[in-house]
Amino acid sequence: NTRWQYCDVPLCEVKCKDSTKGTEYRGNVAETNEGKTCQKWDSQTPHAHTRNNVDQFPLAKYNEENYCRNPDNESDGPWCYTTDPNTRWQYCDVPLCEVKCKDSTKGTEYRGNVAETNEGKTCQKWDSQTPHAHTRNNVDQFPLAKYNEENYCRNPDNESD
């Protein structure tokens, strides 16, 4: 009677977005959908802006280098200011993820739908206490438990493997 096992969730090789808005996107696309180079977020030239103000735009904490991001929750996805003085900003062509994968070894950020362990056992639903009682849905004790869905593999207790 196995209480728990690790899941075989692949590490991401290509950075992609999990949603149309792509607010979670952390990849390194740095070119717009029209081929223009993105301006660095900490630069104010050629375009001055406030989209790196974390107080005003909390998602701006993820603005890095000149990578496409969506700090203001634009409905059409990641974008950037361009280095072209005549074009202030444009959307970026960031692909939607086809296979959900994890970005780190621990996989605490994983939000995919793998529901089987690496030994082929079907995962128990997180909101079920049968056949195994557990506390891993307690958000006060395990803040990452807020991402527990269905019977999908998650790492709410920050396990190292």
mmCIF file of N, CA and C in Angstrom, residues 1-129:
data_model
loop_
_atom_site.group_PDB
_atom_site.id
_atom_site.type_symbol
_atom_site.label_atom_id
_atom_site.label_comp_id
_atom_site.label_asym_id
_atom_site.label_seq_id
_atom_site.Cartn_x
_atom_site.Cartn_y
_atom_site.Cartn_z
ATOM 1 N N ASN A 1 0.852 -1.174 0.000
ATOM 2 C CA ASN A 1 0.000 0.000 0.000
ATOM 3 C C ASN A 1 0.900 1.240 0.000
ATOM 4 N N THR A 2 1.116 1.836 -1.137
ATOM 5 C CA THR A 2 2.015 2.970 -1.286
ATOM 6 C C THR A 2 1.299 4.274 -0.962
ATOM 7 N N ARG A 3 1.813 5.022 0.012
ATOM 8 C CA ARG A 3 1.176 6.284 0.423
ATOM 9 C C ARG A 3 1.425 7.395 -0.592
ATOM 10 N N TRP A 4 2.679 7.556 -1.067
ATOM 11 C CA TRP A 4 2.987 8.573 -2.075
ATOM 12 C C TRP A 4 4.227 8.175 -2.856
ATOM 13 N N GLN A 5 4.336 8.764 -4.067
ATOM 14 C CA GLN A 5 5.496 8.555 -4.927
ATOM 15 C C GLN A 5 5.758 9.845 -5.687
ATOM 16 N N TYR A 6 6.958 9.960 -6.228
ATOM 17 C CA TYR A 6 7.279 11.092 -7.084
ATOM 18 C C TYR A 6 6.636 10.914 -8.452
ATOM 19 N N CYS A 7 6.414 12.028 -9.143
ATOM 20 C CA CYS A 7 5.876 12.020 -10.504
ATOM 21 C C CYS A 7 6.999 12.303 -11.482
ATOM 22 N N ASP A 8 6.869 11.806 -12.680
ATOM 23 C CA ASP A 8 7.865 12.017 -13.715
ATOM 24 C C ASP A 8 7.415 13.183 -14.587
ATOM 25 N N VAL A 9 7.593 14.411 -14.080
ATOM 26 C CA VAL A 9 7.223 15.623 -14.818
ATOM 27 C C VAL A 9 8.474 16.126 -15.514
ATOM 28 N N PRO A 10 8.430 16.285 -16.837
ATOM 29 C CA PRO A 10 9.644 16.702 -17.552
ATOM 30 C C PRO A 10 10.034 18.146 -17.244
ATOM 31 N N LEU A 11 11.342 18.424 -17.273
ATOM 32 C CA LEU A 11 11.828 19.795 -17.181
ATOM 33 C C LEU A 11 11.544 20.486 -18.505
ATOM 34 N N CYS A 12 11.210 21.767 -18.456
ATOM 35 C CA CYS A 12 10.933 22.523 -19.676
ATOM 36 C C CYS A 12 12.227 22.753 -20.444
ATOM 37 N N GLU A 13 12.183 22.585 -21.740
ATOM 38 C CA GLU A 13 13.337 22.887 -22.580
ATOM 39 C C GLU A 13 13.135 24.204 -23.306
ATOM 40 N N VAL A 14 11.934 24.461 -23.730
ATOM 41 C CA VAL A 14 11.612 25.695 -24.426
ATOM 42 C C VAL A 14 10.646 26.471 -23.552
ATOM 43 N N LYS A 15 10.953 27.713 -23.306
ATOM 44 C CA LYS A 15 10.062 28.526 -22.497
ATOM 45 C C LYS A 15 8.857 28.919 -23.346
ATOM 46 N N CYS A 16 7.695 28.748 -22.758
ATOM 47 C CA CYS A 16 6.451 29.074 -23.436
ATOM 48 C C CYS A 16 5.496 29.632 -22.401
ATOM 49 N N LYS A 17 4.328 30.062 -22.845
ATOM 50 C CA LYS A 17 3.348 30.593 -21.900
ATOM 51 C C LYS A 17 2.245 29.568 -21.676
ATOM 52 N N ASP A 18 1.741 29.540 -20.449
ATOM 53 C CA ASP A 18 0.698 28.580 -20.081
ATOM 54 C C ASP A 18 -0.704 29.116 -20.336
ATOM 55 N N SER A 19 -0.831 30.423 -20.569
ATOM 56 C CA SER A 19 -2.140 31.039 -20.781
ATOM 57 C C SER A 19 -2.027 32.071 -21.893
ATOM 58 N N THR A 20 -3.158 32.489 -22.426
ATOM 59 C CA THR A 20 -3.148 33.494 -23.495
ATOM 60 C C THR A 20 -2.503 34.784 -23.017
ATOM 61 N N LYS A 21 -2.855 35.219 -21.809
ATOM 62 C CA LYS A 21 -2.270 36.450 -21.268
ATOM 63 C C LYS A 21 -0.773 36.295 -21.014
ATOM 64 N N GLY A 22 -0.344 35.121 -20.624
ATOM 65 C CA GLY A 22 1.082 34.869 -20.420
ATOM 66 C C GLY A 22 1.701 35.649 -19.276
ATOM 67 N N THR A 23 0.920 36.023 -18.269
ATOM 68 C CA THR A 23 1.491 36.767 -17.146
ATOM 69 C C THR A 23 2.515 35.932 -16.390
ATOM 70 N N GLU A 24 2.443 34.600 -16.525
ATOM 71 C CA GLU A 24 3.377 33.701 -15.842
ATOM 72 C C GLU A 24 4.642 33.454 -16.658
ATOM 73 N N TYR A 25 4.698 33.972 -17.887
ATOM 74 C CA TYR A 25 5.813 33.697 -18.793
ATOM 75 C C TYR A 25 7.131 34.257 -18.248
ATOM 76 N N ARG A 26 8.178 33.406 -18.189
ATOM 77 C CA ARG A 26 9.497 33.810 -17.698
ATOM 78 C C ARG A 26 10.603 33.439 -18.685
ATOM 79 N N GLY A 27 10.243 33.254 -19.940
ATOM 80 C CA GLY A 27 11.218 32.867 -20.952
ATOM 81 C C GLY A 27 12.088 34.013 -21.418
ATOM 82 N N ASN A 28 12.856 33.786 -22.492
ATOM 83 C CA ASN A 28 13.803 34.796 -22.955
ATOM 84 C C ASN A 28 13.559 35.273 -24.379
ATOM 85 N N VAL A 29 12.309 35.220 -24.853
ATOM 86 C CA VAL A 29 11.991 35.841 -26.141
ATOM 87 C C VAL A 29 12.213 37.342 -25.967
ATOM 88 N N ALA A 30 12.979 37.956 -26.867
ATOM 89 C CA ALA A 30 13.335 39.366 -26.740
ATOM 90 C C ALA A 30 13.125 40.107 -28.058
ATOM 91 N N GLU A 31 12.163 39.619 -28.824
ATOM 92 C CA GLU A 31 11.863 40.205 -30.134
ATOM 93 C C GLU A 31 10.348 40.227 -30.306
ATOM 94 N N THR A 32 9.825 41.289 -30.903
ATOM 95 C CA THR A 32 8.383 41.404 -31.082
ATOM 96 C C THR A 32 7.903 40.523 -32.227
ATOM 97 N N ASN A 33 6.582 40.408 -32.352
ATOM 98 C CA ASN A 33 6.022 39.594 -33.426
ATOM 99 C C ASN A 33 6.299 40.185 -34.805
ATOM 100 N N GLU A 34 6.801 41.410 -34.857
ATOM 101 C CA GLU A 34 7.190 42.013 -36.137
ATOM 102 C C GLU A 34 8.708 42.097 -36.284
ATOM 103 N N GLY A 35 9.430 41.404 -35.402
ATOM 104 C CA GLY A 35 10.883 41.312 -35.535
ATOM 105 C C GLY A 35 11.678 42.454 -34.937
ATOM 106 N N LYS A 36 11.061 43.307 -34.137
ATOM 107 C CA LYS A 36 11.790 44.415 -33.523
ATOM 108 C C LYS A 36 12.430 43.944 -32.208
ATOM 109 N N THR A 37 13.627 44.444 -31.925
ATOM 110 C CA THR A 37 14.327 44.111 -30.689
ATOM 111 C C THR A 37 13.668 44.819 -29.520
ATOM 112 N N CYS A 38 13.542 44.106 -28.419
ATOM 113 C CA CYS A 38 12.924 44.682 -27.222
ATOM 114 C C CYS A 38 13.906 45.569 -26.472
ATOM 115 N N GLN A 39 13.373 46.647 -25.905
ATOM 116 C CA GLN A 39 14.126 47.560 -25.049
ATOM 117 C C GLN A 39 14.254 46.929 -23.663
ATOM 118 N N LYS A 40 15.399 47.124 -23.006
ATOM 119 C CA LYS A 40 15.550 46.619 -21.644
ATOM 120 C C LYS A 40 14.536 47.296 -20.731
ATOM 121 N N TRP A 41 13.971 46.521 -19.804
ATOM 122 C CA TRP A 41 12.942 47.046 -18.903
ATOM 123 C C TRP A 41 13.476 48.143 -17.992
ATOM 124 N N ASP A 42 14.767 48.089 -17.640
ATOM 125 C CA ASP A 42 15.312 49.117 -16.751
ATOM 126 C C ASP A 42 15.838 50.330 -17.517
ATOM 127 N N SER A 43 15.581 50.357 -18.817
ATOM 128 C CA SER A 43 15.991 51.490 -19.644
ATOM 129 C C SER A 43 14.796 52.405 -19.911
ATOM 130 N N GLN A 44 15.064 53.672 -20.042
ATOM 131 C CA GLN A 44 14.015 54.646 -20.368
ATOM 132 C C GLN A 44 14.227 55.232 -21.764
ATOM 133 N N THR A 45 15.127 54.628 -22.537
ATOM 134 C CA THR A 45 15.332 55.081 -23.917
ATOM 135 C C THR A 45 15.304 53.886 -24.861
ATOM 136 N N PRO A 46 14.718 54.030 -26.008
ATOM 137 C CA PRO A 46 14.142 55.271 -26.518
ATOM 138 C C PRO A 46 12.753 55.604 -25.958
ATOM 139 N N HIS A 47 12.166 54.713 -25.148
ATOM 140 C CA HIS A 47 10.808 54.962 -24.647
ATOM 141 C C HIS A 47 10.768 55.000 -23.122
ATOM 142 N N ALA A 48 10.395 56.157 -22.576
ATOM 143 C CA ALA A 48 10.216 56.280 -21.127
ATOM 144 C C ALA A 48 8.919 55.560 -20.752
ATOM 145 N N HIS A 49 8.907 54.924 -19.572
ATOM 146 C CA HIS A 49 7.722 54.152 -19.163
ATOM 147 C C HIS A 49 7.734 53.921 -17.656
ATOM 148 N N THR A 50 6.596 53.441 -17.144
ATOM 149 C CA THR A 50 6.471 53.131 -15.709
ATOM 150 C C THR A 50 6.163 51.656 -15.485
ATOM 151 N N ARG A 51 6.233 50.836 -16.507
ATOM 152 C CA ARG A 51 5.840 49.426 -16.366
ATOM 153 C C ARG A 51 6.818 48.578 -15.580
ATOM 154 N N ASN A 52 7.881 49.181 -15.040
ATOM 155 C CA ASN A 52 8.760 48.445 -14.141
ATOM 156 C C ASN A 52 8.568 48.915 -12.695
ATOM 157 N N ASN A 53 7.512 49.687 -12.447
ATOM 158 C CA ASN A 53 7.165 50.144 -11.109
ATOM 159 C C ASN A 53 6.357 49.044 -10.416
ATOM 160 N N VAL A 54 6.984 48.315 -9.500
ATOM 161 C CA VAL A 54 6.345 47.164 -8.858
ATOM 162 C C VAL A 54 5.151 47.579 -7.999
ATOM 163 N N ASP A 55 5.185 48.786 -7.439
ATOM 164 C CA ASP A 55 4.044 49.254 -6.641
ATOM 165 C C ASP A 55 2.799 49.417 -7.502
ATOM 166 N N GLN A 56 2.989 49.905 -8.712
ATOM 167 C CA GLN A 56 1.871 50.121 -9.634
ATOM 168 C C GLN A 56 1.534 48.855 -10.427
ATOM 169 N N PHE A 57 2.548 48.083 -10.771
ATOM 170 C CA PHE A 57 2.374 46.870 -11.569
ATOM 171 C C PHE A 57 3.123 45.718 -10.881
ATOM 172 N N PRO A 58 2.460 45.001 -9.952
ATOM 173 C CA PRO A 58 3.143 43.941 -9.187
ATOM 174 C C PRO A 58 3.850 42.901 -10.050
ATOM 175 N N LEU A 59 3.311 42.596 -11.230
ATOM 176 C CA LEU A 59 3.951 41.600 -12.097
ATOM 177 C C LEU A 59 5.270 42.100 -12.686
ATOM 178 N N ALA A 60 5.552 43.395 -12.529
ATOM 179 C CA ALA A 60 6.806 43.959 -13.046
ATOM 180 C C ALA A 60 8.021 43.374 -12.346
ATOM 181 N N LYS A 61 7.814 42.716 -11.196
ATOM 182 C CA LYS A 61 8.964 42.101 -10.512
ATOM 183 C C LYS A 61 9.613 41.037 -11.377
ATOM 184 N N TYR A 62 8.905 40.568 -12.406
ATOM 185 C CA TYR A 62 9.451 39.558 -13.311
ATOM 186 C C TYR A 62 10.091 40.156 -14.563
ATOM 187 N N ASN A 63 10.077 41.479 -14.694
ATOM 188 C CA ASN A 63 10.703 42.120 -15.849
ATOM 189 C C ASN A 63 12.209 41.932 -15.757
ATOM 190 N N GLU A 64 12.772 41.268 -16.749
ATOM 191 C CA GLU A 64 14.212 41.012 -16.772
ATOM 192 C C GLU A 64 14.762 41.397 -18.136
ATOM 193 N N GLU A 65 15.999 41.865 -18.122
ATOM 194 C CA GLU A 65 16.708 42.145 -19.367
ATOM 195 C C GLU A 65 15.797 42.886 -20.345
ATOM 196 N N ASN A 66 15.677 42.341 -21.552
ATOM 197 C CA ASN A 66 14.751 42.909 -22.535
ATOM 198 C C ASN A 66 13.762 41.830 -22.987
ATOM 199 N N TYR A 67 13.447 40.907 -22.070
ATOM 200 C CA TYR A 67 12.558 39.799 -22.398
ATOM 201 C C TYR A 67 11.096 40.234 -22.420
ATOM 202 N N CYS A 68 10.333 39.634 -23.290
ATOM 203 C CA CYS A 68 8.901 39.913 -23.378
ATOM 204 C C CYS A 68 8.219 39.507 -22.075
ATOM 205 N N ARG A 69 7.369 40.379 -21.572
ATOM 206 C CA ARG A 69 6.632 40.128 -20.336
ATOM 207 C C ARG A 69 5.235 40.751 -20.463
ATOM 208 N N ASN A 70 4.419 40.520 -19.454
ATOM 209 C CA ASN A 70 3.082 41.119 -19.424
ATOM 210 C C ASN A 70 2.836 41.706 -18.029
ATOM 211 N N PRO A 71 3.556 42.777 -17.675
ATOM 212 C CA PRO A 71 3.455 43.330 -16.325
ATOM 213 C C PRO A 71 2.117 43.999 -16.025
ATOM 214 N N ASP A 72 1.377 44.386 -17.055
ATOM 215 C CA ASP A 72 0.115 45.093 -16.830
ATOM 216 C C ASP A 72 -1.110 44.262 -17.221
ATOM 217 N N ASN A 73 -0.915 42.944 -17.356
ATOM 218 C CA ASN A 73 -2.036 42.021 -17.567
ATOM 219 C C ASN A 73 -2.779 42.276 -18.886
ATOM 220 N N GLU A 74 -2.041 42.610 -19.921
ATOM 221 C CA GLU A 74 -2.637 42.825 -21.248
ATOM 222 C C GLU A 74 -3.357 41.560 -21.715
ATOM 223 N N SER A 75 -4.510 41.707 -22.313
ATOM 224 C CA SER A 75 -5.312 40.544 -22.703
ATOM 225 C C SER A 75 -4.689 39.727 -23.831
ATOM 226 N N ASP A 76 -3.831 40.351 -24.652
ATOM 227 C CA ASP A 76 -3.251 39.630 -25.793
ATOM 228 C C ASP A 76 -1.867 39.054 -25.529
ATOM 229 N N GLY A 77 -1.401 39.123 -24.287
ATOM 230 C CA GLY A 77 -0.176 38.422 -23.932
ATOM 231 C C GLY A 77 1.070 39.259 -23.775
ATOM 232 N N PRO A 78 2.227 38.573 -23.651
ATOM 233 C CA PRO A 78 3.504 39.245 -23.435
ATOM 234 C C PRO A 78 3.830 40.248 -24.541
ATOM 235 N N TRP A 79 4.515 41.297 -24.153
ATOM 236 C CA TRP A 79 4.866 42.389 -25.053
ATOM 237 C C TRP A 79 6.154 43.031 -24.543
ATOM 238 N N CYS A 80 6.647 43.997 -25.292
ATOM 239 C CA CYS A 80 7.798 44.767 -24.818
ATOM 240 C C CYS A 80 7.827 46.122 -25.506
ATOM 241 N N TYR A 81 8.562 47.049 -24.885
ATOM 242 C CA TYR A 81 8.882 48.308 -25.558
ATOM 243 C C TYR A 81 9.974 47.968 -26.554
ATOM 244 N N THR A 82 9.995 48.644 -27.683
ATOM 245 C CA THR A 82 10.990 48.314 -28.707
ATOM 246 C C THR A 82 12.156 49.300 -28.679
ATOM 247 N N THR A 83 13.250 48.916 -29.301
ATOM 248 C CA THR A 83 14.400 49.815 -29.425
ATOM 249 C C THR A 83 14.238 50.748 -30.627
ATOM 250 N N ASP A 84 13.148 50.573 -31.361
ATOM 251 C CA ASP A 84 12.847 51.443 -32.501
ATOM 252 C C ASP A 84 12.159 52.703 -31.978
ATOM 253 N N PRO A 85 12.783 53.870 -32.151
ATOM 254 C CA PRO A 85 12.199 55.113 -31.634
ATOM 255 C C PRO A 85 10.804 55.412 -32.202
ATOM 256 N N ASN A 86 10.484 54.834 -33.352
ATOM 257 C CA ASN A 86 9.190 55.094 -33.984
ATOM 258 C C ASN A 86 8.099 54.089 -33.605
ATOM 259 N N THR A 87 8.452 53.055 -32.879
ATOM 260 C CA THR A 87 7.476 52.050 -32.449
ATOM 261 C C THR A 87 7.626 51.869 -30.951
ATOM 262 N N ARG A 88 6.657 52.384 -30.184
ATOM 263 C CA ARG A 88 6.752 52.367 -28.720
ATOM 264 C C ARG A 88 6.766 50.943 -28.164
ATOM 265 N N TRP A 89 5.784 50.106 -28.546
ATOM 266 C CA TRP A 89 5.713 48.744 -28.023
ATOM 267 C C TRP A 89 4.975 47.849 -29.010
ATOM 268 N N GLN A 90 5.192 46.553 -28.861
ATOM 269 C CA GLN A 90 4.495 45.560 -29.672
ATOM 270 C C GLN A 90 4.371 44.268 -28.873
ATOM 271 N N TYR A 91 3.398 43.453 -29.286
ATOM 272 C CA TYR A 91 3.256 42.122 -28.689
ATOM 273 C C TYR A 91 4.374 41.226 -29.192
ATOM 274 N N CYS A 92 4.630 40.171 -28.450
ATOM 275 C CA CYS A 92 5.654 39.200 -28.812
ATOM 276 C C CYS A 92 4.987 37.877 -29.180
ATOM 277 N N ASP A 93 5.643 37.134 -30.024
ATOM 278 C CA ASP A 93 5.138 35.836 -30.439
ATOM 279 C C ASP A 93 5.710 34.771 -29.499
ATOM 280 N N VAL A 94 5.036 34.597 -28.363
ATOM 281 C CA VAL A 94 5.448 33.590 -27.381
ATOM 282 C C VAL A 94 4.487 32.422 -27.518
ATOM 283 N N PRO A 95 4.992 31.237 -27.822
ATOM 284 C CA PRO A 95 4.096 30.102 -28.044
ATOM 285 C C PRO A 95 3.418 29.620 -26.762
ATOM 286 N N LEU A 96 2.212 29.090 -26.921
ATOM 287 C CA LEU A 96 1.528 28.425 -25.812
ATOM 288 C C LEU A 96 2.211 27.087 -25.577
ATOM 289 N N CYS A 97 2.328 26.688 -24.334
ATOM 290 C CA CYS A 97 2.940 25.410 -24.014
ATOM 291 C C CYS A 97 2.023 24.277 -24.463
ATOM 292 N N GLU A 98 2.580 23.303 -25.130
ATOM 293 C CA GLU A 98 1.798 22.144 -25.536
ATOM 294 C C GLU A 98 1.814 21.084 -24.452
ATOM 295 N N VAL A 99 2.968 20.882 -23.856
ATOM 296 C CA VAL A 99 3.102 19.921 -22.772
ATOM 297 C C VAL A 99 3.495 20.711 -21.541
ATOM 298 N N LYS A 100 2.754 20.531 -20.477
ATOM 299 C CA LYS A 100 3.100 21.226 -19.246
ATOM 300 C C LYS A 100 4.331 20.566 -18.666
ATOM 301 N N CYS A 101 5.290 21.376 -18.265
ATOM 302 C CA CYS A 101 6.534 20.858 -17.727
ATOM 303 C C CYS A 101 6.932 21.711 -16.532
ATOM 304 N N LYS A 102 8.012 21.323 -15.872
ATOM 305 C CA LYS A 102 8.468 22.092 -14.721
ATOM 306 C C LYS A 102 9.728 22.860 -15.085
ATOM 307 N N ASP A 103 9.862 24.038 -14.502
ATOM 308 C CA ASP A 103 10.998 24.903 -14.786
ATOM 309 C C ASP A 103 12.171 24.666 -13.848
ATOM 310 N N SER A 104 11.937 23.951 -12.754
ATOM 311 C CA SER A 104 12.994 23.708 -11.777
ATOM 312 C C SER A 104 12.970 22.242 -11.356
ATOM 313 N N THR A 105 14.034 21.797 -10.720
ATOM 314 C CA THR A 105 14.109 20.407 -10.271
ATOM 315 C C THR A 105 12.999 20.096 -9.279
ATOM 316 N N LYS A 106 12.762 20.998 -8.331
ATOM 317 C CA LYS A 106 11.705 20.778 -7.335
ATOM 318 C C LYS A 106 10.315 20.823 -7.968
ATOM 319 N N GLY A 107 10.140 21.650 -8.982
ATOM 320 C CA GLY A 107 8.849 21.726 -9.667
ATOM 321 C C GLY A 107 7.744 22.376 -8.862
ATOM 322 N N THR A 108 8.070 23.221 -7.904
ATOM 323 C CA THR A 108 7.018 23.867 -7.105
ATOM 324 C C THR A 108 6.133 24.773 -7.955
ATOM 325 N N GLU A 109 6.641 25.218 -9.102
ATOM 326 C CA GLU A 109 5.865 26.091 -9.988
ATOM 327 C C GLU A 109 5.010 25.302 -10.982
ATOM 328 N N TYR A 110 5.140 23.977 -11.003
ATOM 329 C CA TYR A 110 4.445 23.135 -11.982
ATOM 330 C C TYR A 110 2.929 23.216 -11.824
ATOM 331 N N ARG A 111 2.223 23.486 -12.939
ATOM 332 C CA ARG A 111 0.760 23.596 -12.940
ATOM 333 C C ARG A 111 0.127 22.714 -14.022
ATOM 334 N N GLY A 112 0.859 21.712 -14.473
ATOM 335 C CA GLY A 112 0.370 20.838 -15.539
ATOM 336 C C GLY A 112 -0.628 19.804 -15.057
ATOM 337 N N ASN A 113 -0.919 18.835 -15.920
ATOM 338 C CA ASN A 113 -1.959 17.856 -15.592
ATOM 339 C C ASN A 113 -1.475 16.409 -15.560
ATOM 340 N N VAL A 114 -0.182 16.191 -15.286
ATOM 341 C CA VAL A 114 0.297 14.830 -15.064
ATOM 342 C C VAL A 114 -0.382 14.333 -13.788
ATOM 343 N N ALA A 115 -0.980 13.138 -13.847
ATOM 344 C CA ALA A 115 -1.740 12.605 -12.711
ATOM 345 C C ALA A 115 -1.355 11.158 -12.410
ATOM 346 N N GLU A 116 -0.143 10.817 -12.768
ATOM 347 C CA GLU A 116 0.340 9.451 -12.572
ATOM 348 C C GLU A 116 1.760 9.512 -12.044
ATOM 349 N N THR A 117 2.093 8.639 -11.094
ATOM 350 C CA THR A 117 3.446 8.638 -10.522
ATOM 351 C C THR A 117 4.444 8.027 -11.502
ATOM 352 N N ASN A 118 5.717 8.167 -11.171
ATOM 353 C CA ASN A 118 6.752 7.609 -12.046
ATOM 354 C C ASN A 118 6.740 6.081 -12.063
ATOM 355 N N GLU A 119 5.948 5.469 -11.195
ATOM 356 C CA GLU A 119 5.791 4.009 -11.226
ATOM 357 C C GLU A 119 4.428 3.603 -11.772
ATOM 358 N N GLY A 120 3.699 4.565 -12.353
ATOM 359 C CA GLY A 120 2.448 4.252 -13.027
ATOM 360 C C GLY A 120 1.198 4.225 -12.161
ATOM 361 N N LYS A 121 1.277 4.683 -10.930
ATOM 362 C CA LYS A 121 0.097 4.705 -10.065
ATOM 363 C C LYS A 121 -0.687 5.991 -10.288
ATOM 364 N N THR A 122 -2.020 5.896 -10.303
ATOM 365 C CA THR A 122 -2.878 7.067 -10.441
ATOM 366 C C THR A 122 -2.844 7.862 -9.142
ATOM 367 N N CYS A 123 -2.699 9.169 -9.250
ATOM 368 C CA CYS A 123 -2.635 10.025 -8.069
ATOM 369 C C CYS A 123 -4.012 10.189 -7.425
ATOM 370 N N GLN A 124 -4.009 10.310 -6.112
ATOM 371 C CA GLN A 124 -5.224 10.562 -5.334
ATOM 372 C C GLN A 124 -5.601 12.029 -5.490
ATOM 373 N N LYS A 125 -6.909 12.327 -5.521
ATOM 374 C CA LYS A 125 -7.339 13.726 -5.586
ATOM 375 C C LYS A 125 -6.896 14.444 -4.312
ATOM 376 N N TRP A 126 -6.473 15.694 -4.458
ATOM 377 C CA TRP A 126 -5.962 16.464 -3.332
ATOM 378 C C TRP A 126 -7.025 16.711 -2.271
ATOM 379 N N ASP A 127 -8.288 16.848 -2.680
ATOM 380 C CA ASP A 127 -9.341 17.131 -1.710
ATOM 381 C C ASP A 127 -9.927 15.857 -1.099
ATOM 382 N N SER A 128 -9.318 14.724 -1.388
ATOM 383 C CA SER A 128 -9.767 13.443 -0.847
ATOM 384 C C SER A 128 -8.841 12.995 0.289
ATOM 385 N N GLN A 129 -9.404 12.339 1.253
ATOM 386 C CA GLN A 129 -8.619 11.770 2.351
ATOM 387 C C GLN A 129 -8.597 10.240 2.256
#
